[in-house]
Coordinates of C-alpha atoms and ligand atoms in Angstrom, one line a residue:
M158 CA -0.7 -22.4 3.9
T159 CA -3.2 -21.6 6.6
L160 CA -2.9 -17.8 8.5
A161 CA -2.0 -19.5 11.7
S162 CA 0.7 -21.8 9.9
I163 CA 2.2 -18.8 8.2
I164 CA 2.6 -16.6 11.5
E165 CA 3.2 -19.2 14.0
P166 CA 6.9 -19.2 13.5
Y167 CA 7.0 -15.6 14.4
V168 CA 5.7 -16.0 18.0
G169 CA 8.5 -14.7 20.7
K170 CA 10.6 -13.4 18.4
T171 CA 11.2 -9.7 18.7
G172 CA 8.7 -7.7 16.4
G173 CA 7.1 -11.0 15.9
L174 CA 3.8 -9.5 15.2
I175 CA 5.1 -7.1 12.4
T176 CA 7.0 -9.5 10.8
A177 CA 4.2 -12.1 10.8
L178 CA 2.0 -9.4 9.4
H179 CA 4.3 -8.7 6.9
A180 CA 4.7 -12.8 6.0
V181 CA 1.0 -12.8 5.8
Q182 CA 0.7 -10.0 3.1
K183 CA 3.7 -11.0 1.2
E184 CA 1.9 -14.7 0.7
R185 CA -1.6 -13.4 0.3
G186 CA -1.1 -9.8 -1.1
F187 CA -2.8 -8.3 1.5
L188 CA -4.4 -9.1 5.3
P189 CA -7.3 -10.8 5.2
E190 CA -10.4 -10.0 7.6
D191 CA -9.9 -12.9 9.7
I192 CA -6.3 -11.9 10.6
E193 CA -7.4 -10.0 13.5
A194 CA -8.5 -13.0 15.0
V195 CA -6.1 -15.6 14.2
A196 CA -3.1 -13.4 15.0
A197 CA -4.6 -12.5 18.6
E198 CA -5.1 -16.3 19.2
V199 CA -1.5 -17.2 18.3
F200 CA 0.3 -14.1 19.7
N201 CA -2.1 -14.6 22.6
L202 CA -3.3 -10.7 22.2
T203 CA -6.7 -9.1 21.9
R204 CA -8.0 -8.2 18.6
A205 CA -8.0 -4.8 19.4
E206 CA -4.0 -4.9 20.0
V207 CA -3.7 -6.6 16.6
R208 CA -6.1 -4.0 14.9
G209 CA -4.0 -1.3 16.5
V210 CA -0.6 -2.4 14.8
I211 CA -2.2 -2.8 11.6
S212 CA -3.8 0.3 11.6
F213 CA -0.7 2.2 12.3
Y214 CA 1.2 1.2 10.0
H215 CA 0.1 2.4 6.5
D216 CA 1.8 -0.6 4.4
F217 CA -0.3 -2.9 5.5
K218 CA -3.0 -3.6 3.1
R219 CA -6.5 -4.7 4.0
A220 CA -7.5 -5.4 0.4
P221 CA -6.3 -7.0 -2.6
Q222 CA -4.2 -4.0 -4.7
G223 CA -4.4 -3.3 -8.2
E224 CA -1.6 -4.8 -10.5
T225 CA 0.1 -1.2 -10.5
V226 CA -0.1 0.9 -7.5
V227 CA 0.1 4.7 -7.5
R228 CA 1.1 6.1 -4.4
V229 CA 0.8 10.3 -4.0
C230 CA 2.6 11.9 -1.5
A231 CA 0.1 13.5 0.8
A232 CA 2.7 14.7 3.1
E233 CA 3.5 18.7 4.1
A234 CA 6.2 19.6 1.6
C235 CA 4.4 18.2 -1.2
Q236 CA 0.9 19.7 0.0
A237 CA 2.9 22.9 0.0
A238 CA 4.1 22.5 -3.9
G239 CA 0.1 21.5 -5.1
G240 CA 0.0 17.9 -3.9
R241 CA -3.8 18.4 -3.7
A242 CA -4.4 19.7 -6.8
L243 CA -2.3 17.2 -7.9
V244 CA -4.4 14.3 -6.3
A245 CA -7.7 15.9 -7.8
D246 CA -6.3 15.7 -11.4
I247 CA -4.8 12.3 -10.7
E248 CA -8.1 11.0 -9.6
K249 CA -10.2 12.8 -12.6
A250 CA -7.7 11.3 -15.1
F251 CA -7.8 7.8 -13.7
A252 CA -11.8 7.9 -12.6
L253 CA -10.6 6.3 -9.2
K254 CA -10.1 8.1 -5.6
M255 CA -7.3 7.9 -3.4
G256 CA -7.7 4.3 -1.7
E257 CA -9.6 2.8 -4.2
T258 CA -8.7 -0.1 -6.8
S259 CA -10.2 -0.1 -10.3
A260 CA -12.9 -2.6 -10.9
S261 CA -10.4 -4.3 -13.4
K262 CA -7.8 -4.6 -10.7
D263 CA -5.2 -3.0 -12.7
L264 CA -4.8 0.0 -11.0
T265 CA -4.9 1.4 -7.1
L266 CA -4.4 4.9 -6.1
E267 CA -3.6 5.6 -2.6
P268 CA -1.5 8.3 -0.1
V269 CA 1.8 7.9 1.0
Y270 CA 3.4 10.0 3.9
C271 CA 6.8 11.6 2.3
L272 CA 8.8 9.3 -0.1
G273 CA 12.1 11.3 0.6
L274 CA 11.8 13.4 -2.3
C275 CA 10.8 16.6 -0.7
S276 CA 13.1 19.1 -2.6
C277 CA 11.5 17.8 -5.9
A278 CA 7.9 17.9 -4.7
P279 CA 5.2 16.8 -5.5
A280 CA 6.4 13.5 -5.3
A281 CA 4.9 10.0 -6.4
M282 CA 5.6 6.3 -6.9
V283 CA 4.3 4.1 -9.5
G284 CA 5.0 0.5 -8.5
D285 CA 8.7 0.5 -8.0
R286 CA 9.3 4.0 -9.8
L287 CA 9.8 7.5 -7.9
V288 CA 8.2 10.3 -9.7
A289 CA 10.1 13.5 -8.8
R290 CA 8.0 16.9 -9.8
A291 CA 5.1 14.7 -10.4
D292 CA 2.5 15.6 -12.7
T293 CA -0.6 13.8 -14.1
D294 CA 1.0 13.5 -17.3
K295 CA 4.6 12.1 -16.0
I296 CA 2.4 9.5 -13.8
A297 CA 0.1 8.3 -16.5
K298 CA 3.1 7.9 -18.9
T299 CA 4.9 5.8 -16.0
V300 CA 1.8 3.8 -15.3
E301 CA 2.0 3.1 -19.1
K302 CA 5.5 2.0 -19.1
T303 CA 4.9 -0.1 -15.9
K304 CA 2.0 -2.0 -17.5
K305 CA 3.9 -2.8 -20.7
E306 CA 7.0 -4.1 -19.2
R307 CA 4.7 -6.5 -17.1
V308 CA 3.1 -7.4 -20.4
S309 CA 6.6 -8.2 -22.0
Ligands
LIG618 S1 6.7 15.6 1.8 FE1 6.7 14.6 -0.2 S2 8.4 13.2 -0.5 FE2 8.6 14.3 1.3

C-alpha cells in the first residue's frame, strides 16, 4: 500500500490527519521520511503543519523501533523519585541512550511522560507491561520475560 492510499480515507473526517498518521504507523511501524510531503499534499496542508502535528505527539515514531520497547517515565513525580538515576542506570545496563534502538533491533529505550503510576514512582513500561517502583533489575527481568514469550 502506498502512503497516499493509507491516508486518503481519512481526508475530510474530524481528526483525520492524526487518525491517518496512526494508520500509517500501524501499517509501517513508524512514520517514514516522506510522510510529511505526502500527508501535506493529500490533506492540502503545508509540510510545516504536518510536521507540527507529528512532533507534538510523542506516540509518533520517526524510525523503526526495537522488538521490545522500554519506556521510562520522565515526568515530575518519577523524576522526584529517582527517575534520572534510573535512566542513567538503565542506559548503562543496556548500553543504549534514551531514544536509541539497539543495532540488533531487539530493544528501544525511550522516555514517556506519565504512565499513570505516579504513586508508585519511578515507573516504566516494557512492551505493554507496566513496571511500578521500577529499578534496573525489575526492568531487565521484564525485558527477558517479554523476549521469551515472543520466542515461544
Ligand atoms: S509521573 Fe511517572 S507515572 Fe506519573
